[in-house]
């Protein structure tokens, strides 16, 4: 007598492995047939078509009708069966042609922090001037976007997808574009690699202000230093102060002996240095630096970055912030 538990374990282990091998072989074949490209125009070699569940049921009904027509030798049944079969064939042509001639171009991927959703922008264009109705776009795990190119040559699509927890480049995989137009009996689709990648910044990790970094100064981007430019106030006289700085009018009014102070405002530039966080690991240092980049940018102060192999001069603004965050995100990674 056979052991049903052993048989079940054998088939239960073989089926997933067989499925994984098939998926790997299909992915390699797809990589050769549809290599990564920022712009792809669909043609008959780049689309696939199969009946939907409704289409399979429709085909089964046609088979039953054909058997009934043969059994009863009814010309009316023959005519109806062949008419509906012709509709199925015409639907196949229209479903396939609804995708062919469509050009898809990867435009932009918005940077994000770990766990957030990023936005991928895609440009859909009708290269042949034909209409494309009822198109659906999605990545595995993303929401589906519906679009139709009717009366217009191009349309911008925005797809949102959550990024992973790892900093660096996030690649969403192959974009699925499909159509079931006009009757829903068939599904025509393609899987395209538009060579898009979203940059994932390090996760901001709060920490006490390191030495040389402060966001409490109301001056923002300037710091008063002793000088001769601007009047700064009075202080009590100290031995060695020059007599020309003595506030004689105050002394004449009975006040204590004071001297005037003058300052020169110099640029306040905070340097975010790799060695500010001793004892921290690589990812923790990057997270602390990312946090202080955002804090200094929010307070309007100038800041620079010094990490192994990279030095960015002090500055501020969106472009400077993005440049610094990009350097942190790609530290030790491939620069694309």
mmCIF file of C-alpha atoms in Angstrom:
data_model
loop_
_atom_site.group_PDB
_atom_site.id
_atom_site.type_symbol
_atom_site.label_atom_id
_atom_site.label_comp_id
_atom_site.label_asym_id
_atom_site.label_seq_id
_atom_site.Cartn_x
_atom_site.Cartn_y
_atom_site.Cartn_z
ATOM 1 C CA UNK A 1 0.000 0.000 0.000
ATOM 2 C CA UNK A 2 1.346 3.387 -0.991
ATOM 3 C CA UNK A 3 2.031 6.049 1.600
ATOM 4 C CA UNK A 4 -0.294 8.990 0.712
ATOM 5 C CA UNK A 5 1.623 11.349 2.963
ATOM 6 C CA UNK A 6 4.908 10.626 1.189
ATOM 7 C CA UNK A 7 3.290 10.982 -2.237
ATOM 8 C CA UNK A 8 1.769 14.295 -1.234
ATOM 9 C CA UNK A 9 5.095 15.602 -0.003
ATOM 10 C CA UNK A 10 6.831 14.545 -3.204
ATOM 11 C CA UNK A 11 4.297 16.250 -5.485
ATOM 12 C CA UNK A 12 4.057 19.197 -3.122
ATOM 13 C CA UNK A 13 7.801 19.722 -3.428
ATOM 14 C CA UNK A 14 8.082 19.036 -7.158
ATOM 15 C CA UNK A 15 5.317 21.368 -8.333
ATOM 16 C CA UNK A 16 6.744 24.584 -6.842
ATOM 17 C CA UNK A 17 10.223 23.727 -8.125
ATOM 18 C CA UNK A 18 8.863 23.017 -11.598
ATOM 19 C CA UNK A 19 6.965 26.304 -11.559
ATOM 20 C CA UNK A 20 10.062 28.219 -10.462
ATOM 21 C CA UNK A 21 12.165 26.614 -13.205
ATOM 22 C CA UNK A 22 9.546 27.480 -15.798
ATOM 23 C CA UNK A 23 9.360 31.083 -14.583
ATOM 24 C CA UNK A 24 13.155 31.403 -14.701
ATOM 25 C CA UNK A 25 13.311 30.021 -18.257
ATOM 26 C CA UNK A 26 10.468 32.304 -19.364
ATOM 27 C CA UNK A 27 12.223 35.314 -17.809
ATOM 28 C CA UNK A 28 15.446 34.494 -19.709
ATOM 29 C CA UNK A 29 13.512 34.069 -22.947
ATOM 30 C CA UNK A 30 11.657 37.336 -22.357
ATOM 31 C CA UNK A 31 14.947 39.117 -21.659
ATOM 32 C CA UNK A 32 16.201 38.111 -25.116
ATOM 33 C CA UNK A 33 12.951 38.853 -26.931
ATOM 34 C CA UNK A 34 12.219 42.144 -25.137
ATOM 35 C CA UNK A 35 15.526 43.567 -23.835
ATOM 36 C CA UNK A 36 15.468 46.636 -21.539
ATOM 37 C CA UNK A 37 14.906 49.878 -23.421
ATOM 38 C CA UNK A 38 13.759 53.342 -22.397
ATOM 39 C CA UNK A 39 11.404 53.470 -25.415
ATOM 40 C CA UNK A 40 9.539 50.515 -26.965
ATOM 41 C CA UNK A 41 7.085 50.361 -29.881
ATOM 42 C CA UNK A 42 4.780 47.339 -29.738
ATOM 43 C CA UNK A 43 4.383 45.129 -32.784
ATOM 44 C CA UNK A 44 3.122 41.604 -33.396
ATOM 45 C CA UNK A 45 6.388 40.055 -32.164
ATOM 46 C CA UNK A 46 6.194 41.921 -28.846
ATOM 47 C CA UNK A 47 2.637 41.094 -27.780
ATOM 48 C CA UNK A 48 0.983 37.888 -26.578
ATOM 49 C CA UNK A 49 -2.673 36.923 -26.784
ATOM 50 C CA UNK A 50 -4.756 34.250 -25.048
ATOM 51 C CA UNK A 51 -8.483 33.776 -24.360
ATOM 52 C CA UNK A 52 -9.863 35.057 -21.079
ATOM 53 C CA UNK A 53 -12.114 32.918 -18.874
ATOM 54 C CA UNK A 54 -15.059 34.405 -20.745
ATOM 55 C CA UNK A 55 -13.385 33.551 -24.042
ATOM 56 C CA UNK A 56 -12.813 29.925 -22.971
ATOM 57 C CA UNK A 57 -16.483 29.629 -21.988
ATOM 58 C CA UNK A 58 -17.465 31.199 -25.317
ATOM 59 C CA UNK A 59 -15.320 28.642 -27.195
ATOM 60 C CA UNK A 60 -16.848 25.761 -25.198
ATOM 61 C CA UNK A 61 -20.335 26.986 -26.121
ATOM 62 C CA UNK A 62 -19.339 27.098 -29.786
ATOM 63 C CA UNK A 63 -18.119 23.500 -29.571
ATOM 64 C CA UNK A 64 -21.425 22.373 -28.030
ATOM 65 C CA UNK A 65 -23.364 24.253 -30.708
ATOM 66 C CA UNK A 66 -21.267 22.638 -33.443
ATOM 67 C CA UNK A 67 -21.882 19.153 -32.050
ATOM 68 C CA UNK A 68 -25.605 19.884 -31.835
ATOM 69 C CA UNK A 69 -25.630 21.150 -35.437
ATOM 70 C CA UNK A 70 -23.826 18.000 -36.628
ATOM 71 C CA UNK A 71 -26.179 15.753 -34.662
ATOM 72 C CA UNK A 72 -29.386 17.358 -35.898
ATOM 73 C CA UNK A 73 -28.071 18.395 -39.312
ATOM 74 C CA UNK A 74 -29.554 21.858 -38.829
ATOM 75 C CA UNK A 75 -28.405 24.477 -41.324
ATOM 76 C CA UNK A 76 -29.590 27.236 -39.006
ATOM 77 C CA UNK A 77 -27.401 25.870 -36.204
ATOM 78 C CA UNK A 78 -24.452 25.642 -38.577
ATOM 79 C CA UNK A 79 -24.951 29.242 -39.648
ATOM 80 C CA UNK A 80 -25.237 30.573 -36.095
ATOM 81 C CA UNK A 81 -22.185 28.605 -34.947
ATOM 82 C CA UNK A 82 -19.976 29.788 -37.804
ATOM 83 C CA UNK A 83 -21.236 33.365 -37.386
ATOM 84 C CA UNK A 84 -20.233 33.409 -33.729
ATOM 85 C CA UNK A 85 -16.887 31.776 -34.586
ATOM 86 C CA UNK A 86 -16.296 34.586 -37.098
ATOM 87 C CA UNK A 87 -17.026 37.132 -34.352
ATOM 88 C CA UNK A 88 -14.381 35.445 -32.186
ATOM 89 C CA UNK A 89 -11.806 35.610 -35.012
ATOM 90 C CA UNK A 90 -12.573 39.284 -35.722
ATOM 91 C CA UNK A 91 -12.302 40.055 -32.001
ATOM 92 C CA UNK A 92 -8.861 38.418 -32.002
ATOM 93 C CA UNK A 93 -7.667 40.756 -34.759
ATOM 94 C CA UNK A 94 -9.065 43.875 -33.076
ATOM 95 C CA UNK A 95 -7.695 42.960 -29.640
ATOM 96 C CA UNK A 96 -4.208 42.455 -31.034
ATOM 97 C CA UNK A 97 -4.275 45.601 -33.185
ATOM 98 C CA UNK A 98 -5.378 47.660 -30.174
ATOM 99 C CA UNK A 99 -1.856 47.256 -28.723
ATOM 100 C CA UNK A 100 0.304 47.180 -31.845
ATOM 101 C CA UNK A 101 1.571 50.576 -32.925
ATOM 102 C CA UNK A 102 1.648 51.858 -29.348
ATOM 103 C CA UNK A 103 4.930 53.433 -28.186
ATOM 104 C CA UNK A 104 5.782 53.522 -24.482
ATOM 105 C CA UNK A 105 8.613 55.633 -23.102
ATOM 106 C CA UNK A 106 9.947 55.749 -19.547
ATOM 107 C CA UNK A 107 10.228 59.410 -18.541
ATOM 108 C CA UNK A 108 10.989 59.830 -14.860
ATOM 109 C CA UNK A 109 11.038 58.102 -11.479
ATOM 110 C CA UNK A 110 10.620 60.229 -8.348
ATOM 111 C CA UNK A 111 13.047 59.609 -5.445
ATOM 112 C CA UNK A 112 11.574 58.369 -2.181
ATOM 113 C CA UNK A 113 12.476 57.305 1.324
ATOM 114 C CA UNK A 114 12.252 53.649 2.416
ATOM 115 C CA UNK A 115 8.666 52.435 2.752
ATOM 116 C CA UNK A 116 7.188 55.353 0.813
ATOM 117 C CA UNK A 117 5.487 55.249 -2.562
ATOM 118 C CA UNK A 118 7.351 56.497 -5.569
ATOM 119 C CA UNK A 119 5.884 57.754 -8.832
ATOM 120 C CA UNK A 120 6.898 56.515 -12.261
ATOM 121 C CA UNK A 121 6.001 58.673 -15.237
ATOM 122 C CA UNK A 122 5.414 56.983 -18.602
ATOM 123 C CA UNK A 123 4.613 58.546 -21.950
ATOM 124 C CA UNK A 124 2.180 56.587 -24.134
ATOM 125 C CA UNK A 125 2.134 57.622 -27.769
ATOM 126 C CA UNK A 126 0.300 56.380 -30.839
ATOM 127 C CA UNK A 127 3.058 56.066 -33.410
ATOM 128 C CA UNK A 128 0.693 55.170 -36.242
ATOM 129 C CA UNK A 129 -2.021 57.687 -35.395
ATOM 130 C CA UNK A 130 -4.517 54.932 -34.533
ATOM 131 C CA UNK A 131 -6.799 54.910 -31.509
ATOM 132 C CA UNK A 132 -6.028 52.668 -28.545
ATOM 133 C CA UNK A 133 -8.980 51.979 -26.256
ATOM 134 C CA UNK A 134 -9.209 50.415 -22.809
ATOM 135 C CA UNK A 135 -5.513 49.998 -22.044
ATOM 136 C CA UNK A 136 -4.374 48.905 -18.579
ATOM 137 C CA UNK A 137 -0.899 49.467 -17.118
ATOM 138 C CA UNK A 138 0.563 48.084 -13.916
ATOM 139 C CA UNK A 139 3.685 46.709 -12.293
ATOM 140 C CA UNK A 140 3.538 43.650 -10.044
ATOM 141 C CA UNK A 141 2.293 44.983 -6.724
ATOM 142 C CA UNK A 142 1.199 48.379 -8.049
ATOM 143 C CA UNK A 143 -2.229 49.833 -8.660
ATOM 144 C CA UNK A 144 -3.614 49.589 -12.186
ATOM 145 C CA UNK A 145 -3.942 52.678 -14.383
ATOM 146 C CA UNK A 146 -6.525 52.762 -17.180
ATOM 147 C CA UNK A 147 -5.969 54.888 -20.278
ATOM 148 C CA UNK A 148 -7.288 55.391 -23.787
ATOM 149 C CA UNK A 149 -5.704 57.280 -26.662
ATOM 150 C CA UNK A 150 -8.739 58.564 -28.502
ATOM 151 C CA UNK A 151 -8.472 61.859 -30.328
ATOM 152 C CA UNK A 152 -4.945 62.465 -28.996
ATOM 153 C CA UNK A 153 -1.501 61.314 -30.023
ATOM 154 C CA UNK A 154 0.094 61.011 -26.579
ATOM 155 C CA UNK A 155 -0.751 60.787 -22.898
ATOM 156 C CA UNK A 156 1.346 60.908 -19.733
ATOM 157 C CA UNK A 157 0.694 58.170 -17.195
ATOM 158 C CA UNK A 158 1.608 58.230 -13.500
ATOM 159 C CA UNK A 159 1.976 54.890 -11.730
ATOM 160 C CA UNK A 160 2.602 54.621 -7.985
ATOM 161 C CA UNK A 161 4.512 51.781 -6.401
ATOM 162 C CA UNK A 162 5.885 51.285 -2.862
ATOM 163 C CA UNK A 163 9.656 51.033 -2.749
ATOM 164 C CA UNK A 164 11.527 48.592 -0.564
ATOM 165 C CA UNK A 165 13.393 49.159 2.689
ATOM 166 C CA UNK A 166 16.851 49.261 1.101
ATOM 167 C CA UNK A 167 18.544 52.462 -0.030
ATOM 168 C CA UNK A 168 19.950 52.792 -3.537
ATOM 169 C CA UNK A 169 18.278 52.077 -6.852
ATOM 170 C CA UNK A 170 14.846 50.469 -6.839
ATOM 171 C CA UNK A 171 13.871 48.770 -10.098
ATOM 172 C CA UNK A 172 10.176 47.890 -10.426
ATOM 173 C CA UNK A 173 10.657 45.105 -12.969
ATOM 174 C CA UNK A 174 8.640 44.670 -16.135
ATOM 175 C CA UNK A 175 5.623 46.848 -16.844
ATOM 176 C CA UNK A 176 2.514 44.909 -17.866
ATOM 177 C CA UNK A 177 0.397 46.608 -20.533
ATOM 178 C CA UNK A 178 -2.742 44.783 -21.594
ATOM 179 C CA UNK A 179 -6.011 45.142 -23.473
ATOM 180 C CA UNK A 180 -9.266 43.154 -23.553
ATOM 181 C CA UNK A 181 -10.924 45.408 -26.099
ATOM 182 C CA UNK A 182 -13.454 45.087 -27.724
ATOM 183 C CA UNK A 183 -15.442 42.116 -26.319
ATOM 184 C CA UNK A 184 -13.368 40.896 -23.380
ATOM 185 C CA UNK A 185 -13.014 37.440 -24.958
ATOM 186 C CA UNK A 186 -9.233 37.701 -25.311
ATOM 187 C CA UNK A 187 -6.386 39.272 -23.360
ATOM 188 C CA UNK A 188 -3.538 40.783 -25.343
ATOM 189 C CA UNK A 189 -0.551 41.887 -23.279
ATOM 190 C CA UNK A 190 3.138 42.617 -23.209
ATOM 191 C CA UNK A 191 5.767 42.849 -20.455
ATOM 192 C CA UNK A 192 8.223 45.683 -20.996
ATOM 193 C CA UNK A 193 11.374 46.720 -19.163
ATOM 194 C CA UNK A 194 11.489 50.502 -19.640
ATOM 195 C CA UNK A 195 14.837 50.745 -17.839
ATOM 196 C CA UNK A 196 13.413 52.941 -15.061
ATOM 197 C CA UNK A 197 14.867 53.071 -11.560
ATOM 198 C CA UNK A 198 13.819 55.146 -8.558
ATOM 199 C CA UNK A 199 16.394 56.421 -6.096
ATOM 200 C CA UNK A 200 15.724 55.422 -2.478
ATOM 201 C CA UNK A 201 17.329 57.694 0.120
ATOM 202 C CA UNK A 202 18.557 56.431 3.504
ATOM 203 C CA UNK A 203 15.950 56.327 6.246
ATOM 204 C CA UNK A 204 16.292 59.523 8.375
ATOM 205 C CA UNK A 205 17.346 58.639 11.905
ATOM 206 C CA UNK A 206 17.191 61.434 14.529
ATOM 207 C CA UNK A 207 20.211 62.050 16.738
ATOM 208 C CA UNK A 208 21.467 64.765 19.117
ATOM 209 C CA UNK A 209 23.103 67.703 17.295
ATOM 210 C CA UNK A 210 26.703 66.724 16.534
ATOM 211 C CA UNK A 211 29.508 69.164 17.231
ATOM 212 C CA UNK A 212 29.411 72.147 14.873
ATOM 213 C CA UNK A 213 25.767 71.668 13.880
ATOM 214 C CA UNK A 214 22.942 73.753 15.372
ATOM 215 C CA UNK A 215 19.549 74.827 14.087
ATOM 216 C CA UNK A 216 18.648 77.262 16.891
ATOM 217 C CA UNK A 217 20.460 80.352 15.563
ATOM 218 C CA UNK A 218 17.882 82.957 14.383
ATOM 219 C CA UNK A 219 20.430 84.414 11.990
ATOM 220 C CA UNK A 220 19.991 81.345 9.799
ATOM 221 C CA UNK A 221 22.792 81.560 7.284
ATOM 222 C CA UNK A 222 25.125 84.065 9.070
ATOM 223 C CA UNK A 223 27.136 84.035 12.270
ATOM 224 C CA UNK A 224 28.438 87.156 14.099
ATOM 225 C CA UNK A 225 32.205 87.295 14.597
ATOM 226 C CA UNK A 226 34.283 90.082 16.219
ATOM 227 C CA UNK A 227 34.968 92.768 13.648
ATOM 228 C CA UNK A 228 34.418 96.388 12.650
ATOM 229 C CA UNK A 229 31.401 96.304 10.315
ATOM 230 C CA UNK A 230 28.145 96.411 12.300
ATOM 231 C CA UNK A 231 27.250 97.766 15.741
ATOM 232 C CA UNK A 232 26.361 94.863 18.043
ATOM 233 C CA UNK A 233 25.840 96.428 21.501
ATOM 234 C CA UNK A 234 27.699 97.270 24.705
ATOM 235 C CA UNK A 235 29.654 95.288 27.261
ATOM 236 C CA UNK A 236 31.498 96.154 30.435
ATOM 237 C CA UNK A 237 34.983 97.574 30.110
ATOM 238 C CA UNK A 238 37.851 95.110 30.452
ATOM 239 C CA UNK A 239 41.478 95.968 30.987
ATOM 240 C CA UNK A 240 43.198 96.282 27.630
ATOM 241 C CA UNK A 241 40.137 97.506 25.664
ATOM 242 C CA UNK A 242 41.030 100.431 23.349
ATOM 243 C CA UNK A 243 39.991 103.837 24.648
ATOM 244 C CA UNK A 244 38.341 104.723 21.333
ATOM 245 C CA UNK A 245 35.718 102.042 22.049
ATOM 246 C CA UNK A 246 34.813 103.455 25.492
ATOM 247 C CA UNK A 247 31.220 104.684 25.705
ATOM 248 C CA UNK A 248 31.940 108.097 27.295
ATOM 249 C CA UNK A 249 28.364 109.369 27.043
ATOM 250 C CA UNK A 250 27.130 106.527 29.205
ATOM 251 C CA UNK A 251 29.841 107.219 31.766
ATOM 252 C CA UNK A 252 28.815 110.883 31.856
ATOM 253 C CA UNK A 253 25.240 109.811 32.616
ATOM 254 C CA UNK A 254 26.392 107.822 35.612
ATOM 255 C CA UNK A 255 26.499 104.379 34.057
ATOM 256 C CA UNK A 256 29.275 101.848 34.513
ATOM 257 C CA UNK A 257 32.239 102.076 32.207
ATOM 258 C CA UNK A 258 31.306 100.252 28.971
ATOM 259 C CA UNK A 259 32.739 99.769 25.500
ATOM 260 C CA UNK A 260 30.956 99.408 22.181
ATOM 261 C CA UNK A 261 31.034 96.122 20.261
ATOM 262 C CA UNK A 262 31.196 95.715 16.491
ATOM 263 C CA UNK A 263 30.893 92.469 14.587
ATOM 264 C CA UNK A 264 31.335 91.112 11.095
ATOM 265 C CA UNK A 265 28.728 88.605 9.857
ATOM 266 C CA UNK A 266 30.363 85.629 8.246
ATOM 267 C CA UNK A 267 28.725 82.757 6.399
ATOM 268 C CA UNK A 268 27.500 79.972 8.665
ATOM 269 C CA UNK A 269 28.347 76.710 6.927
ATOM 270 C CA UNK A 270 27.826 73.433 8.732
ATOM 271 C CA UNK A 271 29.890 70.480 7.590
ATOM 272 C CA UNK A 272 28.247 67.075 7.888
ATOM 273 C CA UNK A 273 31.177 64.750 8.350
ATOM 274 C CA UNK A 274 31.427 60.964 8.349
ATOM 275 C CA UNK A 275 33.375 61.043 11.633
ATOM 276 C CA UNK A 276 30.635 62.910 13.523
ATOM 277 C CA UNK A 277 29.079 59.626 14.645
ATOM 278 C CA UNK A 278 31.890 57.436 16.044
ATOM 279 C CA UNK A 279 30.985 53.847 16.780
ATOM 280 C CA UNK A 280 27.967 53.825 14.400
ATOM 281 C CA UNK A 281 27.705 51.401 11.485
ATOM 282 C CA UNK A 282 27.624 52.454 7.847
ATOM 283 C CA UNK A 283 23.847 52.454 7.457
ATOM 284 C CA UNK A 284 23.343 54.184 10.812
ATOM 285 C CA UNK A 285 25.811 56.938 9.894
ATOM 286 C CA UNK A 286 24.075 57.476 6.563
ATOM 287 C CA UNK A 287 20.693 57.658 8.306
ATOM 288 C CA UNK A 288 21.976 60.237 10.829
ATOM 289 C CA UNK A 289 23.530 62.331 8.044
ATOM 290 C CA UNK A 290 20.295 62.134 6.048
ATOM 291 C CA UNK A 291 18.337 63.390 9.059
ATOM 292 C CA UNK A 292 20.606 66.397 9.527
ATOM 293 C CA UNK A 293 20.544 67.219 5.816
ATOM 294 C CA UNK A 294 16.761 67.562 6.078
ATOM 295 C CA UNK A 295 16.973 69.538 9.342
ATOM 296 C CA UNK A 296 19.564 72.020 8.043
ATOM 297 C CA UNK A 297 17.690 72.469 4.784
ATOM 298 C CA UNK A 298 14.487 73.123 6.694
ATOM 299 C CA UNK A 299 16.192 75.771 8.856
ATOM 300 C CA UNK A 300 17.733 77.484 5.813
ATOM 301 C CA UNK A 301 21.370 76.955 6.817
ATOM 302 C CA UNK A 302 24.192 76.186 4.442
ATOM 303 C CA UNK A 303 25.743 72.753 4.812
ATOM 304 C CA UNK A 304 28.312 70.600 3.099
ATOM 305 C CA UNK A 305 29.034 66.880 3.116
ATOM 306 C CA UNK A 306 32.225 64.950 3.672
ATOM 307 C CA UNK A 307 32.076 61.164 3.434
ATOM 308 C CA UNK A 308 34.786 58.754 2.261
ATOM 309 C CA UNK A 309 35.501 59.498 -1.395
ATOM 310 C CA UNK A 310 32.979 62.347 -1.693
ATOM 311 C CA UNK A 311 33.111 66.017 -0.685
ATOM 312 C CA UNK A 312 30.306 68.462 -1.530
ATOM 313 C CA UNK A 313 30.854 72.173 -0.864
ATOM 314 C CA UNK A 314 28.386 73.986 1.419
ATOM 315 C CA UNK A 315 25.179 75.266 -0.093
ATOM 316 C CA UNK A 316 21.434 75.124 0.298
ATOM 317 C CA UNK A 317 18.308 74.800 -1.799
ATOM 318 C CA UNK A 318 16.429 71.933 -3.392
ATOM 319 C CA UNK A 319 19.116 71.137 -5.965
ATOM 320 C CA UNK A 320 21.846 71.063 -3.304
ATOM 321 C CA UNK A 321 19.690 68.925 -0.989
ATOM 322 C CA UNK A 322 18.966 66.421 -3.756
ATOM 323 C CA UNK A 323 22.659 66.225 -4.650
ATOM 324 C CA UNK A 324 23.654 65.496 -1.047
ATOM 325 C CA UNK A 325 20.864 62.941 -0.542
ATOM 326 C CA UNK A 326 21.841 61.231 -3.790
ATOM 327 C CA UNK A 327 25.436 60.913 -2.569
ATOM 328 C CA UNK A 328 24.204 59.355 0.676
ATOM 329 C CA UNK A 329 21.812 56.994 -1.118
ATOM 330 C CA UNK A 330 24.468 55.725 -3.517
ATOM 331 C CA UNK A 331 27.334 55.457 -1.045
ATOM 332 C CA UNK A 332 29.007 52.150 -1.880
ATOM 333 C CA UNK A 333 26.472 51.509 -4.660
ATOM 334 C CA UNK A 334 26.584 51.682 -8.436
ATOM 335 C CA UNK A 335 26.445 55.260 -9.722
ATOM 336 C CA UNK A 336 23.837 55.250 -12.554
#
